[in-house]
Every structure is written in structure tokens, then in C-alpha cells.
Short mmCIF file of C-alpha atoms in Angstrom, two decimals:
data_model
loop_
_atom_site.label_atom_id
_atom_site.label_comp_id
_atom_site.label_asym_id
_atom_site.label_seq_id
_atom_site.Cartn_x
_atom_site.Cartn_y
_atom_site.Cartn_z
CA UNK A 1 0.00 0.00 0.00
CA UNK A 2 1.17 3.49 -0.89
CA UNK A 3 1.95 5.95 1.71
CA UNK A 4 1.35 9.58 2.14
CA UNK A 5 3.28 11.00 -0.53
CA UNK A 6 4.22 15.13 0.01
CA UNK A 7 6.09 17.21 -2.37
CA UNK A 8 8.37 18.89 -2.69
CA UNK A 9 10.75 17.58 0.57
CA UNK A 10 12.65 20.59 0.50
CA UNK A 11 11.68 24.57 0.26
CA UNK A 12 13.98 27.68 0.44
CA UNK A 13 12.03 31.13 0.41
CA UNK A 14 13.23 34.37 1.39
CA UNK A 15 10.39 36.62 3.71
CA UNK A 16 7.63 37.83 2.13
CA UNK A 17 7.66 34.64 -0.71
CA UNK A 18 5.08 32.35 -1.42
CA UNK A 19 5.13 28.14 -1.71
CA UNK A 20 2.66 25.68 -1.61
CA UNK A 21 2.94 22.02 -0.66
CA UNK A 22 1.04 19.02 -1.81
CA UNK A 23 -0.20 16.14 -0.40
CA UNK A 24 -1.76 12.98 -1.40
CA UNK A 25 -3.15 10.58 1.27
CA UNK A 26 -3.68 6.80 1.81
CA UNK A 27 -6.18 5.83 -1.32
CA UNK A 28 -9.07 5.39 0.57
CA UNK A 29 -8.44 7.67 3.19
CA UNK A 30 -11.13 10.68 3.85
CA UNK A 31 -9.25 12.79 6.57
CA UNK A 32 -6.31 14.74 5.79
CA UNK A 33 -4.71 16.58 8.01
CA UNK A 34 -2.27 19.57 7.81
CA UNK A 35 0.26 19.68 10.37
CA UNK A 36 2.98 22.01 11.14
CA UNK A 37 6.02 20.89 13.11
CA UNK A 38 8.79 23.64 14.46
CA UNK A 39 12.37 22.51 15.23
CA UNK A 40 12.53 20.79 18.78
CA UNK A 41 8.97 20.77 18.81
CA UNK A 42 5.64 18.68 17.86
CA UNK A 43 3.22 18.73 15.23
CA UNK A 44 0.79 21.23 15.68
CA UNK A 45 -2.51 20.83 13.65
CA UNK A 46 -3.21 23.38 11.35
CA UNK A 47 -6.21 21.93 9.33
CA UNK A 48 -8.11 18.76 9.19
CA UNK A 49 -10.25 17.84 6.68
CA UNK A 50 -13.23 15.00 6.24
CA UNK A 51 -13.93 14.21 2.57
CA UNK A 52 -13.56 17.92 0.59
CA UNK A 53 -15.02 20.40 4.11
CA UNK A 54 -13.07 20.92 6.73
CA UNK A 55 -13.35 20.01 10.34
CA UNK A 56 -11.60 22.27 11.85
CA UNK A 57 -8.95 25.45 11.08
CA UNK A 58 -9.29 27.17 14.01
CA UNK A 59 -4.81 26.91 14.12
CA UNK A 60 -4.56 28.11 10.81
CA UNK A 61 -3.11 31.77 10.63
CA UNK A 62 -6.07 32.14 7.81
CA UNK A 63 -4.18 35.83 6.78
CA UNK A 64 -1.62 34.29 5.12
CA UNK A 65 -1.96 30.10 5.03
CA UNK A 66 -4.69 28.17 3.04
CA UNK A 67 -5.53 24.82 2.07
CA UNK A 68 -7.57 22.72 -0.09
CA UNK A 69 -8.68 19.74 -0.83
CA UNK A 70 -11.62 20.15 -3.70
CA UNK A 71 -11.30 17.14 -4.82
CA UNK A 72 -11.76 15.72 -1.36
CA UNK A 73 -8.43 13.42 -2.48
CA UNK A 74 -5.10 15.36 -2.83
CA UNK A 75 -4.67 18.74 -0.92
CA UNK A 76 -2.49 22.14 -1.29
CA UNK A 77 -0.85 24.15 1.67
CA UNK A 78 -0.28 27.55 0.93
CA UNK A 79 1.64 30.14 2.51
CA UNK A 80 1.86 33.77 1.45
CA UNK A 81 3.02 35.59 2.32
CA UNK A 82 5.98 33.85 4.45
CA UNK A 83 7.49 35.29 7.57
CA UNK A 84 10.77 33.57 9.28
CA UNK A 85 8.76 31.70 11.83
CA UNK A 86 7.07 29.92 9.26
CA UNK A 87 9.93 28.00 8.98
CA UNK A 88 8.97 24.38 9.69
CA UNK A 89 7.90 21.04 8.49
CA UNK A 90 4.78 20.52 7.23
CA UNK A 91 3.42 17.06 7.57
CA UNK A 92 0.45 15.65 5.95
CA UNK A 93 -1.40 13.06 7.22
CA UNK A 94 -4.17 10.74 6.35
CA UNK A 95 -6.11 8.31 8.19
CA UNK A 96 -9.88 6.33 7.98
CA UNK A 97 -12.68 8.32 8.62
CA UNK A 98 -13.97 5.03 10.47
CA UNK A 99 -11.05 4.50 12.76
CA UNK A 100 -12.04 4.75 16.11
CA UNK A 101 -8.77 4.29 17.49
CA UNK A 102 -7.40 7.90 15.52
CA UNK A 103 -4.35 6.21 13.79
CA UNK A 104 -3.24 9.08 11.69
CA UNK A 105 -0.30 7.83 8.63
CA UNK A 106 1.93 10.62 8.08
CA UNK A 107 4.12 11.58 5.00
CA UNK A 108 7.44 12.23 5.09
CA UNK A 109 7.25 16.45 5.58
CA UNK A 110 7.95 19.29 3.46
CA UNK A 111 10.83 21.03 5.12
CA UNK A 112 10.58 24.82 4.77
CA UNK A 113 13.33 26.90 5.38
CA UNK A 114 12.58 30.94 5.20
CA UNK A 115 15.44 33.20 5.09
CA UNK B 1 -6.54 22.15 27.66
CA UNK B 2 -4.53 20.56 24.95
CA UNK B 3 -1.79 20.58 26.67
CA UNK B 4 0.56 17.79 26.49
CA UNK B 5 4.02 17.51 28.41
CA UNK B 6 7.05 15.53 27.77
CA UNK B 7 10.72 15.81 28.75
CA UNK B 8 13.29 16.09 26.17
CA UNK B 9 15.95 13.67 26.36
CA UNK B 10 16.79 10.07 27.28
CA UNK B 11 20.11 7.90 26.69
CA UNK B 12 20.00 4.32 27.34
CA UNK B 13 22.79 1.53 26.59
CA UNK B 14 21.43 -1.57 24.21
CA UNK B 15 19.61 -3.93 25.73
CA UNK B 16 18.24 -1.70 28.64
CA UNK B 17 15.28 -0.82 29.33
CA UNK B 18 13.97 2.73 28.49
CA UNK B 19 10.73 4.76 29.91
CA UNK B 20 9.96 7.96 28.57
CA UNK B 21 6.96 10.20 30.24
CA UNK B 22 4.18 12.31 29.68
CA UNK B 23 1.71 14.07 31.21
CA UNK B 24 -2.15 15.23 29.91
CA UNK B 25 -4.41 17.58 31.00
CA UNK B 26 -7.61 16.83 28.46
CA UNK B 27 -9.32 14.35 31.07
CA UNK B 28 -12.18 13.23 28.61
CA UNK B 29 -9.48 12.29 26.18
CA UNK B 30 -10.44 8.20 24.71
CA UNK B 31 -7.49 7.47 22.93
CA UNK B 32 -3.25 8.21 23.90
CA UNK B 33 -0.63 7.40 21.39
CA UNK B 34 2.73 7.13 21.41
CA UNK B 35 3.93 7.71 17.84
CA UNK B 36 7.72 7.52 16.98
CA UNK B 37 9.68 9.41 14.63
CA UNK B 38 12.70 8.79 12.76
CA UNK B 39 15.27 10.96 11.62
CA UNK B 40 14.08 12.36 7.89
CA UNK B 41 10.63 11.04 8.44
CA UNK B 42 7.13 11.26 9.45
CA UNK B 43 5.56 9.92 12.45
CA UNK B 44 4.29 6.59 12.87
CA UNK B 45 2.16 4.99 15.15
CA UNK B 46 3.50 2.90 18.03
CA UNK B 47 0.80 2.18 20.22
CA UNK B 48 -2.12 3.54 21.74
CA UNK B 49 -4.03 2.95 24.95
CA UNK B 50 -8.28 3.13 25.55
CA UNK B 51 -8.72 5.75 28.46
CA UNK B 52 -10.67 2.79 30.43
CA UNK B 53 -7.04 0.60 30.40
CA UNK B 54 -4.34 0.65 33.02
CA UNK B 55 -1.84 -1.19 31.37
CA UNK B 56 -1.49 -2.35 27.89
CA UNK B 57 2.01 -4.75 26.43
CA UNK B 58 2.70 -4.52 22.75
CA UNK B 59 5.49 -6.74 22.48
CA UNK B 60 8.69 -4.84 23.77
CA UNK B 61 6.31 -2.22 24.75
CA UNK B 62 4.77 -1.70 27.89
CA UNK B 63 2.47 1.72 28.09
CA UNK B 64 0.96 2.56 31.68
CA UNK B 65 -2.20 4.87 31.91
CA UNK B 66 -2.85 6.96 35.29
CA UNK B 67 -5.66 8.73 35.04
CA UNK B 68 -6.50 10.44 38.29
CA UNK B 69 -2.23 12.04 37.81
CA UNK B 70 -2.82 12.42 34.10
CA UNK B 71 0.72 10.71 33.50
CA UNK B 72 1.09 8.12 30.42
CA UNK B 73 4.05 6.49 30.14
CA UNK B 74 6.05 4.10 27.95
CA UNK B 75 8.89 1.07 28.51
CA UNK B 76 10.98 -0.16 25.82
CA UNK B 77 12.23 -3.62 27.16
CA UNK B 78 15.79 -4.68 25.47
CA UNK B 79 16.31 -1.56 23.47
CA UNK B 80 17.54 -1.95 20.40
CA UNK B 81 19.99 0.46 18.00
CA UNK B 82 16.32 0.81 16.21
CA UNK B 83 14.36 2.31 18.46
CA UNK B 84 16.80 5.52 18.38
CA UNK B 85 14.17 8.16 17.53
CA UNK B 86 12.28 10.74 18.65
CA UNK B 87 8.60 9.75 20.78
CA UNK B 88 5.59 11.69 20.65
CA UNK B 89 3.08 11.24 23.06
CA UNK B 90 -0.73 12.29 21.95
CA UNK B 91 -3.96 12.52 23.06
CA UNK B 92 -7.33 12.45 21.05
CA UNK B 93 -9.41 15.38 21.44
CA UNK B 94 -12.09 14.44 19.74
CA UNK B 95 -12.88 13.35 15.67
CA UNK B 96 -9.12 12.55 15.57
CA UNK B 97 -7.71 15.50 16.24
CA UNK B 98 -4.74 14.66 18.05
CA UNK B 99 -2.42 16.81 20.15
CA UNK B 100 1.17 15.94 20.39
CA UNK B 101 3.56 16.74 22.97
CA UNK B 102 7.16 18.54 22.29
CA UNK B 103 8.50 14.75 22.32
CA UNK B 104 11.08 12.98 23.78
CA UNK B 105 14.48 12.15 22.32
CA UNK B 106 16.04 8.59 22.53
CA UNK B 107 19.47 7.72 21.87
CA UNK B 108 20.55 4.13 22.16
CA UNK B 109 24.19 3.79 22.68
CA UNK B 110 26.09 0.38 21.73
#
């Protein structure tokens, strides 16, 4: 089975830039979740999403991030524009909308470096 | 409160026994996790314990639930080079939204 694949792995902006990251979950899989992890620190959720709606953004700095997932399969992070303490990983993460037991599969992060 | 608590760093020699802590404050919490991550990578899932379990053995892994101190804890029995990583602890605050602590390094030495 496939994992959560995320692209690009690696992302150098200077302030004030823009990027977007994309993610596409576990086939199948009808949450996706945004999550934003800073050096030395966990993942913080930014977004979650069930199907194509969203569940809840209330982490989401909403004047400068967005997401979407309009397909409700593969989703889009964007920043813009970018500040220095954006700089992070962003992991997405997938898991069954049925799973009572909340076992999220991550991808491997987009690391975001803003100088 | 979402707040979840872990301390930072842990070195163990092979074949010890490790036990990394954490500590909850979201009482009506169902779910814990520890999820481990590896340098380069995402998180994956270790374990998890039901908020009506004390105990629960997975293996090499041993997680303890106190609910009245709010304290979740993990043992790694005969640690191996492998299990070098980084542990999150997590609780489930409802439709799988999960909150992560700061984590927990581990570094198995030879």
C-alpha cells in the first residue's frame, strides 16, 4: 500500500515569498490533516479535513496560510506571504474516517526553510 | 486544555530498558498514542491505549495509563539500536484530532 506522498521535501524562500505544498493521502483515506512541526517541537494541527469540508482550522493563521482539498483526495498548503517563523515542516497526514482508534499515517514532511 | 508535556531527552545503553513520560491535562481524552519518529521522516504509530485501560504490552512495549495524575508512560524492554528516535506522546481530542507533545528524544548507545 502506498503511503502519504508530500512534495516537494525541501523549500527555500526568502520573507515575504510564497510556496505551496502538496499532499496525497492513503487511497481510501477521507481525513487529511495539515500539520505544522517547528524545530525541537511537535506537530501542531493546522487543518483537518473529512472528505472535501473541513473540520476544523481554528490553528490556521487564515491571513496568510490556506488549504484545499476540492477534490476531497489530494490537498495544497499555501503560505503567502511567508514570515521567518514559518519555517517548519509541514506534515500531511491521512487516516480512515472510520477509525475509532485515531491512527493518523503521516508523510514524510515538506521542510521549509525561510530566510 | 490541549496541553501535552514531555521531557526532552533520554540515553539508554542496548539492551536496557527505556521509559519515557508524559503528562495530559484533556481528562475526557479516549485514545493516547505514542507515535515515533525517525530521523528524515514522518511519524508513525507505536501504540495507543483506551482511556478505560491501566496497562497495555505490545510486544517490547509496555504503556501505563494513570488517570486520576494524568501521567502516560512508555517502557521499551531490550532496546535496540532501532528504536533511536524521537517519541511523541498524543492525546485524542475528539474526531481525531490529536495533540502531540514537544516529544522525547532517545538515543541508544552500543
Amino acid at each position: 500500500e502506498a503511503g502519504v506522498a508530500q512534495s516537494p521535501r525541501y523549500k527555500i524562500i526568502e520573507k515575504r515569498q510564497s510556496v505551496a505544498f502538496w499532499c496525497n493521502p492513503i487511497s481510501g483515506h477521507a481525513t487529511l490533516y495539515w500539520y505544522q512541526q517547528i524545530l525541537g517541537q511537535g506537530p501542531k494541527l493546522l487543518i483537518q479535513f473529512q472528505n472535501n469540508g473541513v473540520v476544523d482550522d481554528s490553528q490556521l493563521p487564515k491571513d496568510r496560510f490556506s488549504a484545499e482539498r476540492l477534490k476531497g483526495v489530494d490537498s495544497t498548503l499555501k503560505i503567502q506571504p511567508a514570515k521567518l517563523e514559518d519555517s517548519a515542516v509541514y506534515l500531511c497526514a491521512s487516516s480512515q474516517s472510520s477509525g475509532r482508534t485515531g491512527e493518523l499515517f503521516f508523510g514524510e514532511g515538506s521542510r521549509l526553510t525561510v530566510l | 486544555g490541549e496541553d501535552v508535556e514531555q521531557s526532552l531527552f533520554l540515553s539508554v545503553r542496548e539492551g536496557d530498558s527505556s521509559v519515557i513520560n508524559c503528562t495530559y491535562t484533556d481528562s475526557s481524552s479516549t485514545y493516547l498514542y505514542w507515535y515515533k519518529q525517525e530521523p528524515g521522516a514522518g511519524l508513525q504509530l507505536l501504540t495507543y491505549i483506551f482511556s478505560n485501560m491501566d496497562m497495555k504490552q505490545d510486544q517490547r512495549l509496555t504503556v501505563l495509563l494513570n488517570k486520576k495524575d494524568k501521567h502516560l508512560s512508555l517502557r521499551i524492554a531490550d532496546t535496540q539500536t532501532g528504536d533511536s528516535a524521537i517519541y511523541f506522546c498524543a492525546e485524542n481530542n475528539g474526531n481525531n484530532r490529536l495533540a502531540f507533545g514537544k516529544g522525547n528524544q532517545v538515543v541508544v548507545i552500543p
